[in-house]
Every structure is written in structure tokens, then in C-alpha cells.
Tab-separated table of N, CA, C and O in Angstrom:
chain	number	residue	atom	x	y	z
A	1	UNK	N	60.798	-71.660	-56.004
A	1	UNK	CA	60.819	-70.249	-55.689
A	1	UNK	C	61.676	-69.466	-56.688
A	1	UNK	O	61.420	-68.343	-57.123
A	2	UNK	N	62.759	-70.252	-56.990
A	2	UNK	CA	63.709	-69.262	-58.123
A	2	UNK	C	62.632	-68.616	-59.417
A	2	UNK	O	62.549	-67.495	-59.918
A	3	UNK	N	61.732	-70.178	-59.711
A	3	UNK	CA	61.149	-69.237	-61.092
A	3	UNK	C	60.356	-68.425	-60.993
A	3	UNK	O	60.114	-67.637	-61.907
A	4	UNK	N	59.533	-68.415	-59.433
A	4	UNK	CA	58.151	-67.053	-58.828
A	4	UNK	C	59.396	-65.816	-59.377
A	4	UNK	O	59.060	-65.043	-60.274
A	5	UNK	N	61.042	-65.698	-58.668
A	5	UNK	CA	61.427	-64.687	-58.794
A	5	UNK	C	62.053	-64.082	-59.748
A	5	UNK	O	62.245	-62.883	-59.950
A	6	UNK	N	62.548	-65.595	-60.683
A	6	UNK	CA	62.659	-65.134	-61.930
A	6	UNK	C	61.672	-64.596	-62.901
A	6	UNK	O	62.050	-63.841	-63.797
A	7	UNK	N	60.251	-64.992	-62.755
A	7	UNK	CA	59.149	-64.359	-63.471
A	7	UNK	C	58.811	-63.153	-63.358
A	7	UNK	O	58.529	-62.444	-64.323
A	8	UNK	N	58.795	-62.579	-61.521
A	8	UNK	CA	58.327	-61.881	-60.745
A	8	UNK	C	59.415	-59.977	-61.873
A	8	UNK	O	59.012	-58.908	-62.332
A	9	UNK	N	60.811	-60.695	-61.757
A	9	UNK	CA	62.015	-59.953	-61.944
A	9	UNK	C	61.801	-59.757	-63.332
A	9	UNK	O	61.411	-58.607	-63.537
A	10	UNK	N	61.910	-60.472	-64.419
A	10	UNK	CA	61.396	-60.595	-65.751
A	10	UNK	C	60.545	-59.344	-66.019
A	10	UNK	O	60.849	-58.241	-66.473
A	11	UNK	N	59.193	-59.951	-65.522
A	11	UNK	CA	58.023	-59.168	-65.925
A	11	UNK	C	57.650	-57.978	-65.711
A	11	UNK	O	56.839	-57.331	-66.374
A	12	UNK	N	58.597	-57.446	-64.189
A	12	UNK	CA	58.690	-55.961	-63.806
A	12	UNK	C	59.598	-55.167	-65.026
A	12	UNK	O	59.509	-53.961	-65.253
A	13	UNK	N	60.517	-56.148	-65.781
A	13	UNK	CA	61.351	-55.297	-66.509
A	13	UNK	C	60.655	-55.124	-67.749
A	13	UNK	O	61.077	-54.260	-68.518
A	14	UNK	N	59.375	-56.001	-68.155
A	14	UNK	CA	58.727	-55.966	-69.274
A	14	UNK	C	57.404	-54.790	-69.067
A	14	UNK	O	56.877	-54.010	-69.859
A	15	UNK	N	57.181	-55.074	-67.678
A	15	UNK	CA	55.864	-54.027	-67.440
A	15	UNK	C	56.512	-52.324	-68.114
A	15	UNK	O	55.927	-51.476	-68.788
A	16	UNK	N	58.076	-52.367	-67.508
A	16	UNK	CA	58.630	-50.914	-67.276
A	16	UNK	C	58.403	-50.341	-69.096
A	16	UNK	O	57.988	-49.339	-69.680
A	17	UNK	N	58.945	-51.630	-69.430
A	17	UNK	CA	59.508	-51.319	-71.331
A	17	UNK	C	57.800	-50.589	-71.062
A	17	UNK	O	57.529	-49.419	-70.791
A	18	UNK	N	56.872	-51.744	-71.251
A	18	UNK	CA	55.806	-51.127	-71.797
A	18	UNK	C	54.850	-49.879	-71.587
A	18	UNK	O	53.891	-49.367	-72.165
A	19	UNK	N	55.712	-49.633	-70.313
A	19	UNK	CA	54.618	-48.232	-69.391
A	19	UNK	C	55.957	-46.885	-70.442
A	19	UNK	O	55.479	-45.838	-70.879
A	20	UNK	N	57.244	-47.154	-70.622
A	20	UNK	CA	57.658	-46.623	-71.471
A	20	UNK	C	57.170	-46.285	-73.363
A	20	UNK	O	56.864	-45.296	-74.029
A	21	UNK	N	57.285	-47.263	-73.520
A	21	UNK	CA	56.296	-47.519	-74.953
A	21	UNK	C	55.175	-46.724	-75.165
A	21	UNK	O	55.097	-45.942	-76.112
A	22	UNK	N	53.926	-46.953	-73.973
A	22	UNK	CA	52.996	-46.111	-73.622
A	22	UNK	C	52.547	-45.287	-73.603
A	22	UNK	O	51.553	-44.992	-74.268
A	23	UNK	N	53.462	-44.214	-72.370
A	23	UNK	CA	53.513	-43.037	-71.851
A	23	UNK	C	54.264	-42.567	-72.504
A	23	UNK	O	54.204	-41.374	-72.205
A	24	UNK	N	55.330	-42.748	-73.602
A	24	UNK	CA	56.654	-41.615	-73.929
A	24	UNK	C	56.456	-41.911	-75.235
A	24	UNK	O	55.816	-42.865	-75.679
A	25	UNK	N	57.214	-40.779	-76.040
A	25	UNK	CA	57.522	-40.813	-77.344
A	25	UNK	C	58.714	-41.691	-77.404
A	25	UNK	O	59.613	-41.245	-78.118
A	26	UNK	N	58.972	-42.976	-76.758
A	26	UNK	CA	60.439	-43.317	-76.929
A	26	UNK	C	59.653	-44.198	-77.920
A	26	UNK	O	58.509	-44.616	-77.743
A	27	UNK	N	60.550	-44.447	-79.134
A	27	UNK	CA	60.499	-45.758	-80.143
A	27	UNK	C	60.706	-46.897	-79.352
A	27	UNK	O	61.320	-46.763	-78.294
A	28	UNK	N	60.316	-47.929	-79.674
A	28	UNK	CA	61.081	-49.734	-78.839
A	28	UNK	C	62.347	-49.849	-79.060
A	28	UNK	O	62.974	-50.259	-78.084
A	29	UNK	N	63.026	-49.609	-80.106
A	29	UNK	CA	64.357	-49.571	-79.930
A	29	UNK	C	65.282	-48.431	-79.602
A	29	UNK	O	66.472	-48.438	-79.915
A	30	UNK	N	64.688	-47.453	-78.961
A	30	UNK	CA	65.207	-46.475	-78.160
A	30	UNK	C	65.333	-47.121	-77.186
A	30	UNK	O	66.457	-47.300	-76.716
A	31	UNK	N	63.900	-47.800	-76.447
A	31	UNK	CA	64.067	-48.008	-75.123
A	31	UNK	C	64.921	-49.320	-75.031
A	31	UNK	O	65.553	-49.520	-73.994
A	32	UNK	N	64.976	-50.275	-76.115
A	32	UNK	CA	65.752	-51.798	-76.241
A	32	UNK	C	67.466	-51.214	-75.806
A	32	UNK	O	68.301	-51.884	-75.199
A	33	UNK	N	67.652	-49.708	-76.354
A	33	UNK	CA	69.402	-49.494	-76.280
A	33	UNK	C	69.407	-49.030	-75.029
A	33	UNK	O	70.525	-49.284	-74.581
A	34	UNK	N	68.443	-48.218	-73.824
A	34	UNK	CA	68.409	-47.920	-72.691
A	34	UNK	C	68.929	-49.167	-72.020
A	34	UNK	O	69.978	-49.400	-71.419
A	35	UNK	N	67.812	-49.936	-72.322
A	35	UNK	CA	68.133	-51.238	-71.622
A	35	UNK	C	69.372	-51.795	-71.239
A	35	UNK	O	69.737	-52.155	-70.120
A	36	UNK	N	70.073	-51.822	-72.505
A	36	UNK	CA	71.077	-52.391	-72.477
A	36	UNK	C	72.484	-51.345	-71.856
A	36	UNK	O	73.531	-51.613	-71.266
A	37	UNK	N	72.071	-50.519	-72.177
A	37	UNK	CA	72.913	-49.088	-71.305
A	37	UNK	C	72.918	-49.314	-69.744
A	37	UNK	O	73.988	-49.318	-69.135
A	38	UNK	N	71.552	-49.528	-69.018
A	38	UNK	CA	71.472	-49.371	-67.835
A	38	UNK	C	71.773	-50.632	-67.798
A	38	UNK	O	72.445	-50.528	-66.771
A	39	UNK	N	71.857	-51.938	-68.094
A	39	UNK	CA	72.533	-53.096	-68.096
A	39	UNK	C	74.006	-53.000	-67.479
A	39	UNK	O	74.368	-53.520	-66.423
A	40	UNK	N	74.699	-52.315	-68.255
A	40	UNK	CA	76.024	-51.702	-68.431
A	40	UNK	C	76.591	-50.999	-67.196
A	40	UNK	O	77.662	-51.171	-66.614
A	41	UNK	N	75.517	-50.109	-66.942
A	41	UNK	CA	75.713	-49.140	-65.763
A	41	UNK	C	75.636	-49.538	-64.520
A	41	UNK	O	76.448	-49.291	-63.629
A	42	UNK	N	74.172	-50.469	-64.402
A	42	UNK	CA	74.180	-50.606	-63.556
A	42	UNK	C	75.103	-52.146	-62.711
A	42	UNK	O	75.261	-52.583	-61.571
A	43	UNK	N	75.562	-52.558	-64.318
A	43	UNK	CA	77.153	-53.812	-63.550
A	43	UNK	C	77.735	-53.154	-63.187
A	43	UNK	O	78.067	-53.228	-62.004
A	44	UNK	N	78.217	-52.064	-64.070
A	44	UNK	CA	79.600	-51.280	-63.913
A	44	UNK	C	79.904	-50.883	-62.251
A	44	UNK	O	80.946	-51.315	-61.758
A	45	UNK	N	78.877	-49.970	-61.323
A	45	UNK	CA	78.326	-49.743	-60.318
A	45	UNK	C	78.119	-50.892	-59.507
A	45	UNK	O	77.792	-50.884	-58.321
A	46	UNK	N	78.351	-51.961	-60.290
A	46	UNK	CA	78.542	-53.366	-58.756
A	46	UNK	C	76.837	-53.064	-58.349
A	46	UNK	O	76.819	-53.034	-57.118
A	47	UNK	N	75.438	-52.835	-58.871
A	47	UNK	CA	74.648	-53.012	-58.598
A	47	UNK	C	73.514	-54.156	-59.271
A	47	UNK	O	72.367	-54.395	-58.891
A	48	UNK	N	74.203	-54.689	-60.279
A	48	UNK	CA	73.196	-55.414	-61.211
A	48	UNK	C	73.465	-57.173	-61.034
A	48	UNK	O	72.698	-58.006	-61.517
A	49	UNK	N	74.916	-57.566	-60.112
A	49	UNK	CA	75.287	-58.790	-59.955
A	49	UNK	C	74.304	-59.214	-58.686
A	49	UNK	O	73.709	-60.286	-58.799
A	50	UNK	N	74.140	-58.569	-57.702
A	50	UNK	CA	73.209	-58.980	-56.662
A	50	UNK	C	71.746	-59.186	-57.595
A	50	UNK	O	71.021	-60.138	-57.306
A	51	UNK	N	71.356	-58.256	-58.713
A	51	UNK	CA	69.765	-58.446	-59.184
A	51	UNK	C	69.930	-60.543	-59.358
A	51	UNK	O	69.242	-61.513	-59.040
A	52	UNK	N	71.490	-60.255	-60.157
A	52	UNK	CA	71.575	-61.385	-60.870
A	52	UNK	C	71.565	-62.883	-60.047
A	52	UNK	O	71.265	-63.992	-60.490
A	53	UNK	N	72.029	-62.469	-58.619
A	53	UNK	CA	72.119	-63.683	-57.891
A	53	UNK	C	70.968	-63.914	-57.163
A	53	UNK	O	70.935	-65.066	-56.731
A	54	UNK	N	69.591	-62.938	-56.743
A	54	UNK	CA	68.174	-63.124	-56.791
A	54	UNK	C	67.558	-63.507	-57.508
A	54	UNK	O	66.985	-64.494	-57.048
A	55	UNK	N	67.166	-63.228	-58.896
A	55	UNK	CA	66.414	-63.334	-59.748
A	55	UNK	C	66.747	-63.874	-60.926
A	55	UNK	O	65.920	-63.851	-61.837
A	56	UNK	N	68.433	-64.645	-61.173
A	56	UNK	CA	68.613	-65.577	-62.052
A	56	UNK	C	67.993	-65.227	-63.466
A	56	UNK	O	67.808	-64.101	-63.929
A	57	UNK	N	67.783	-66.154	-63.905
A	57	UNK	CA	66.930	-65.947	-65.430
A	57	UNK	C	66.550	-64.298	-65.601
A	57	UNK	O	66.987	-63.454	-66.384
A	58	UNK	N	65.502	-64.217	-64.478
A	58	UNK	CA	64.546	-63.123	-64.737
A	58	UNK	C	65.800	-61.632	-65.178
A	58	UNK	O	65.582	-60.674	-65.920
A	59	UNK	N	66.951	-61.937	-64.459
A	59	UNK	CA	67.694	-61.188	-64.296
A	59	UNK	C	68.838	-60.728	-65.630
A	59	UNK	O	69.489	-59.750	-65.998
A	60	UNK	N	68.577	-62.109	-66.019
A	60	UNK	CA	70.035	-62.545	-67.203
A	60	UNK	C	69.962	-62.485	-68.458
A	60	UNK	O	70.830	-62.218	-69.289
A	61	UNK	N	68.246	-62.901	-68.638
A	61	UNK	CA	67.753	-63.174	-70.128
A	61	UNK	C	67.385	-61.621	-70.902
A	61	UNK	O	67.779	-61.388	-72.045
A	62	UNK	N	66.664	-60.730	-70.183
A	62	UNK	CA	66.308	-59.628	-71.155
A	62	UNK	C	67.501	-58.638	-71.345
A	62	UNK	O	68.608	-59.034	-70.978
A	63	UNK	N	67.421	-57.793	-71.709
A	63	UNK	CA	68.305	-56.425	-72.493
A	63	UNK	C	69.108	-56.482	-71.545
A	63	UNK	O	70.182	-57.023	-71.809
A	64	UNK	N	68.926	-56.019	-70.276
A	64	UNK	CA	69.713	-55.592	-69.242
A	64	UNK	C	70.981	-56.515	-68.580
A	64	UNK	O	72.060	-56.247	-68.050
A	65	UNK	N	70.030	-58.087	-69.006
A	65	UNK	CA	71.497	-59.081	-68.602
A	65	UNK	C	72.292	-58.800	-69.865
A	65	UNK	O	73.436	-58.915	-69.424
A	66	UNK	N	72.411	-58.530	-71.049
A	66	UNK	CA	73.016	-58.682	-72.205
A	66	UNK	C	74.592	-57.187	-72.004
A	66	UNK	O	75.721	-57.017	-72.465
A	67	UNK	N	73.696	-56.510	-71.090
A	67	UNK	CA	74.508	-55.712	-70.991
A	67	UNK	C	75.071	-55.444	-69.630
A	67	UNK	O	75.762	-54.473	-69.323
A	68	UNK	N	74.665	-56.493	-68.799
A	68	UNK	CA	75.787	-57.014	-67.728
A	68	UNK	C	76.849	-57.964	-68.401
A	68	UNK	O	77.956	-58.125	-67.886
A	69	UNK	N	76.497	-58.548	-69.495
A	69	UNK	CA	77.134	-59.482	-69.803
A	69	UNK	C	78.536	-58.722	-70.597
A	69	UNK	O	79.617	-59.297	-70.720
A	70	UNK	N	78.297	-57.567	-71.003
A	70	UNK	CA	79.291	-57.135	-72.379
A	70	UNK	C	79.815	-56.409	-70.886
A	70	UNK	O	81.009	-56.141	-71.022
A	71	UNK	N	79.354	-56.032	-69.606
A	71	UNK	CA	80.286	-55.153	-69.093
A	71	UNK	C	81.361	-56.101	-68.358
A	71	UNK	O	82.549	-55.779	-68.372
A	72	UNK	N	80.864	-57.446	-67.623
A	72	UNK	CA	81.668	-58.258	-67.115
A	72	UNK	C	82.869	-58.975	-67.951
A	72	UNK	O	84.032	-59.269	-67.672
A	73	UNK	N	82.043	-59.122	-69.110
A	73	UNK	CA	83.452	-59.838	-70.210
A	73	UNK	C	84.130	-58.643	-70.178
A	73	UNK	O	85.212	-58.977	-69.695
A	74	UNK	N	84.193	-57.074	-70.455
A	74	UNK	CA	85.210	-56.214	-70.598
A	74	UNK	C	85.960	-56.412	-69.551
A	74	UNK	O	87.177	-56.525	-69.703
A	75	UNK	N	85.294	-56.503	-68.114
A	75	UNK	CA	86.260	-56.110	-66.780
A	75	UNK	C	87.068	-57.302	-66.510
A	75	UNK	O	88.033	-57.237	-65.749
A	76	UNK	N	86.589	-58.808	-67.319
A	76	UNK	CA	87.462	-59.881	-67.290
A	76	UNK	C	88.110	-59.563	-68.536
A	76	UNK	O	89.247	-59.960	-68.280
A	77	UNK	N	88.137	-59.317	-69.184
A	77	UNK	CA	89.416	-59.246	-70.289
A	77	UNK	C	90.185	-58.047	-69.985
A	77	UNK	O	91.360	-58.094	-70.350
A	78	UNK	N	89.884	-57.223	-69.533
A	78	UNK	CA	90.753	-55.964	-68.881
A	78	UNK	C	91.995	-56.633	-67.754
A	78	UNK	O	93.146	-56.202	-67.681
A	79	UNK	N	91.488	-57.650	-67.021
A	79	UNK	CA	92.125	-58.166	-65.691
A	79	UNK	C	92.828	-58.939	-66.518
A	79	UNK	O	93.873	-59.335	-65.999
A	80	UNK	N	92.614	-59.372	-67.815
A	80	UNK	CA	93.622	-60.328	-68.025
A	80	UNK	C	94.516	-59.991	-69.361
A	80	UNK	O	95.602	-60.491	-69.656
A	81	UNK	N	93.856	-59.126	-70.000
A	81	UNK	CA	94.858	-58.411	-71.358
A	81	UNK	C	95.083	-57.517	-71.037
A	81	UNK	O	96.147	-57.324	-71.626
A	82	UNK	N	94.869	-56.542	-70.389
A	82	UNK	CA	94.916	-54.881	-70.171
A	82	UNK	C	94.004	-53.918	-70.702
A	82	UNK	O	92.876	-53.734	-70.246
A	83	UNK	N	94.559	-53.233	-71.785
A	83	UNK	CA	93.606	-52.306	-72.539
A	83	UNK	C	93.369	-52.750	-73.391
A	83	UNK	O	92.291	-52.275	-73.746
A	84	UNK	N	93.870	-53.813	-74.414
A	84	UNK	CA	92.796	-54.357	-75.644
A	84	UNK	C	92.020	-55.191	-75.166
A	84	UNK	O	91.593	-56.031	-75.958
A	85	UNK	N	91.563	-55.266	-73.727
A	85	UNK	CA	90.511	-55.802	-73.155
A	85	UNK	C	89.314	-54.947	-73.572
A	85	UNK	O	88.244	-55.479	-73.870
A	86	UNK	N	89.478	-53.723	-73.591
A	86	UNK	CA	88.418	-52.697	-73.404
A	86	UNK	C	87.673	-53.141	-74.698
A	86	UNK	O	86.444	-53.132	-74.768
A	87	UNK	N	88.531	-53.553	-75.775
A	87	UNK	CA	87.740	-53.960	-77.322
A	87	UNK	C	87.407	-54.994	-77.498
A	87	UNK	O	86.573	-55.206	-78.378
A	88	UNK	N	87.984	-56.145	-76.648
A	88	UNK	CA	87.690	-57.741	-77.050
A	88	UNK	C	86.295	-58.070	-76.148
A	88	UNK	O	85.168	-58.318	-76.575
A	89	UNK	N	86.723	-57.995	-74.885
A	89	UNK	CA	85.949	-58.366	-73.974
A	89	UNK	C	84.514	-58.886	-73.754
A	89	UNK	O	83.999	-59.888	-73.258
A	90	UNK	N	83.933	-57.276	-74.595
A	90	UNK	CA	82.339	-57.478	-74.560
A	90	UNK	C	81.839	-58.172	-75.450
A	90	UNK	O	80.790	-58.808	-75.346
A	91	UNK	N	82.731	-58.093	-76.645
A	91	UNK	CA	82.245	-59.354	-77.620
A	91	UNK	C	82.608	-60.924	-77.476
A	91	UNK	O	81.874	-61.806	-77.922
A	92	UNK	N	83.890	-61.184	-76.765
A	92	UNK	CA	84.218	-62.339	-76.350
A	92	UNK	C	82.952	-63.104	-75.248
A	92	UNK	O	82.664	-64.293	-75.111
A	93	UNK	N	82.526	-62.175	-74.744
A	93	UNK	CA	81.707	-62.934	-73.488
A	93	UNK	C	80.005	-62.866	-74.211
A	93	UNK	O	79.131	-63.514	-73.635
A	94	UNK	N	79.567	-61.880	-75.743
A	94	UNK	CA	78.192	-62.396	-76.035
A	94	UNK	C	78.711	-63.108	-77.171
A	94	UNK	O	77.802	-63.579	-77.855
A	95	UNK	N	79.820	-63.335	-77.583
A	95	UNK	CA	79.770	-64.553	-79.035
A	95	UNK	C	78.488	-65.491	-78.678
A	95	UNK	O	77.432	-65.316	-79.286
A	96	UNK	N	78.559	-66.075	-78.092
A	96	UNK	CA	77.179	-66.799	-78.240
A	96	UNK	C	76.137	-66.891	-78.469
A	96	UNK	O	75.496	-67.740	-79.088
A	97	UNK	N	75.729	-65.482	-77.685
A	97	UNK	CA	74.302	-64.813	-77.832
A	97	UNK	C	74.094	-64.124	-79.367
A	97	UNK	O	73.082	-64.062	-80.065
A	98	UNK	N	75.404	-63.657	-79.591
A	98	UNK	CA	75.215	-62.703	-81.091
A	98	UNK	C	74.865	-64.065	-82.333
A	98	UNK	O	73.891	-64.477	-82.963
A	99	UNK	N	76.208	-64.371	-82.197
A	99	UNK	CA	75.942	-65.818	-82.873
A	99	UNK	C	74.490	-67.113	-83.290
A	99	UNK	O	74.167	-67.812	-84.251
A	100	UNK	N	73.980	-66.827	-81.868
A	100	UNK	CA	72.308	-67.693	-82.269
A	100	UNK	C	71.731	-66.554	-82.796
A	100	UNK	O	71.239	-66.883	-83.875
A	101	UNK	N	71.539	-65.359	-82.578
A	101	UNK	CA	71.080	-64.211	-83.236
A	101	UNK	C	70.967	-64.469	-84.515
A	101	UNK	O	70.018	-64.434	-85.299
A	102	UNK	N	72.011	-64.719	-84.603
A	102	UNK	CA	72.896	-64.369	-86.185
A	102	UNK	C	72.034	-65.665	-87.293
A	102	UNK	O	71.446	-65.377	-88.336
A	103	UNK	N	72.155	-66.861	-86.803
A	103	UNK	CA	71.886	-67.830	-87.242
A	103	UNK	C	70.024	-68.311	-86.773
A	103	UNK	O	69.122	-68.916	-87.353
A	104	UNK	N	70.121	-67.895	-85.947
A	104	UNK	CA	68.528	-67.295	-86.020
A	104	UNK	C	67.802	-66.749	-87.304
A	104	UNK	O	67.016	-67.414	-87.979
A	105	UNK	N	68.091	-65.740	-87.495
A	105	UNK	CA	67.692	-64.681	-87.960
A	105	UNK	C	68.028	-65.187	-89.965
A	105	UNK	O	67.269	-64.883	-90.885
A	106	UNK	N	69.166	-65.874	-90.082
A	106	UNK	CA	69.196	-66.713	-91.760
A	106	UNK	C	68.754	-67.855	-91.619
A	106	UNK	O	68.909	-68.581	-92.601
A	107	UNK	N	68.161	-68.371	-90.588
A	107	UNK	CA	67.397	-70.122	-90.503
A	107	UNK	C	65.746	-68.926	-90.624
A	107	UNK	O	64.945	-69.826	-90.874
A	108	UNK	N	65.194	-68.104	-90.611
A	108	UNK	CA	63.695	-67.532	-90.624
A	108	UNK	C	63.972	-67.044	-91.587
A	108	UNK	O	63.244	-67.558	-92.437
A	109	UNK	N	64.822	-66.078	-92.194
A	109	UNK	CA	64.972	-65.866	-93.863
A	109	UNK	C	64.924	-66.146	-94.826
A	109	UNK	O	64.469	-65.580	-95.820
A	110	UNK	N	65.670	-67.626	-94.591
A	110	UNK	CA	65.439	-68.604	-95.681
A	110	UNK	C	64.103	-69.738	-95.075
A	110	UNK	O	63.483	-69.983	-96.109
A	111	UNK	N	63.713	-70.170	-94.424
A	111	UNK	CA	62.369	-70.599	-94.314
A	111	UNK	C	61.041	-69.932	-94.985
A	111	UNK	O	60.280	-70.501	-95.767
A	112	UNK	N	60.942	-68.679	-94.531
A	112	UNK	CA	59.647	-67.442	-94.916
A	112	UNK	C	60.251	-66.690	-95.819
A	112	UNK	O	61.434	-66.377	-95.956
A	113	UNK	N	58.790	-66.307	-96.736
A	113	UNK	CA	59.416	-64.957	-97.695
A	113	UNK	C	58.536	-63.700	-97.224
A	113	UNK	O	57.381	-63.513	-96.840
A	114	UNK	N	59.383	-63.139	-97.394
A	114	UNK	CA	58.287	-61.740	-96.967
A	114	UNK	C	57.083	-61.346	-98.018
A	114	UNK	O	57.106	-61.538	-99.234
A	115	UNK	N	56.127	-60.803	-97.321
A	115	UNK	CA	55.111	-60.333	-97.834
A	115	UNK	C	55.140	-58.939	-97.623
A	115	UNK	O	55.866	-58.417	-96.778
A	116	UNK	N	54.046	-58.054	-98.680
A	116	UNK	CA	53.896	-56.779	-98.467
A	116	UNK	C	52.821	-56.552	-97.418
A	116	UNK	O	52.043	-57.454	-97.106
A	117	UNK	N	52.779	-55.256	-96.841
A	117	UNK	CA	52.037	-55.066	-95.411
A	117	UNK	C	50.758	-54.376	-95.766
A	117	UNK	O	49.993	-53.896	-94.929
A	118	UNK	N	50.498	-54.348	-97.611
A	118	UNK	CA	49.317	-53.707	-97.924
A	118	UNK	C	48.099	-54.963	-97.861
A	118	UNK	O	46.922	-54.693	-98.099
């Protein structure tokens, strides 16, 4: 049942991007920084940890967990440094995520060369 609701949770957040994409003049990475905004907001607001304890994955993996994630590392490094929590925090808790990014992204660089799009 977790993965019906992790899929279920997922795919509503992918339907939304795309009825955005769609219907609006928003660019994808307009709507990719929303994401991660209302991520933010809606931890901040103590409303996005319940998505997270329903819908797991579905909940954790796209934009919106990334930015539960940078708001919870702030409010744990706040509880435990003070105010240079406010600067460490959110990066202390996605090092990981940025990091495979990172190394992602020069393991496909150096594999492929780019081509022109004519």
C-alpha cells in the first residue's frame, strides 16, 4: 500500500507541474522554484511532515521534499547553533542530494559530447 500512495502522491504532484506547464505562461523552471518554495512553506507551516508520513517517497523525492528538506535542516541547525543555523542548515541537510547532482551531472559530461540542435 505505501507504493499505491507513494505513486498515487508523486503523480498528483507531476499531473499539477504539467497542467501548469500547459495552461500558464510559467517556464519549467519557474514552476521547478515554486516547487521548492511551497516545499519550504508548506514545512515551515507544520503542513508538509504529515504529507511526508502518508505518502513517503511520493512525498520526499520531487521538488517539494527537497524543500522540506532545506527547511527542516535550517530548524535543526537553528535548535542547535542558533542563528548561523539560518546559513548552514539547509545546505548541511541536502549535501547529499546536491552532491550526486553535482557528480551526476560531470560523470554525463564527460561520457557524451554535445551536439548541435540543427
Amino acid at each position: 500500500m505505501d507504493y499505491i500512495k507513494a505513486f498515487l502522491f508523486g503523480g498528483l504532484l507531476c499531473l499539477f507541474g504539467q497542467l501548469l506547464i500547459d495552461k500558464t505562461n510559467l517556464t519549467p523552471a519557474k514552476i521547478l522554484v515554486c516547487y521548492v518554495v511551497a516545499g519550504v512553506i508548506l514545512s515551515g507551516l507544520g503542513l508538509y511532515q504529515p504529507l511526508v508520513d502518508f505518502a513517503g517517497a511520493g512525498a520526499t523525492v520531487p521538488l517539494t521534499g527537497f524543500g522540506h528538506t532545506l527547511a527542516k535542516g535550517v530548524r535543526t541547525a537553528i535548535d542547535k547553533d542558533g542563528f548561523p543555523g539560518i546559513f548552514t542548515g539547509g545546505l548541511t541537510a541536502t549535501a547529499g542530494g546536491i552532491t550526486a547532482a553535482i557528480a551526476a551531472g560531470l560523470l554525463v559530461s564527460l561520457l557524451f559530447k554535445p551536439k548541435d540542435k540543427s
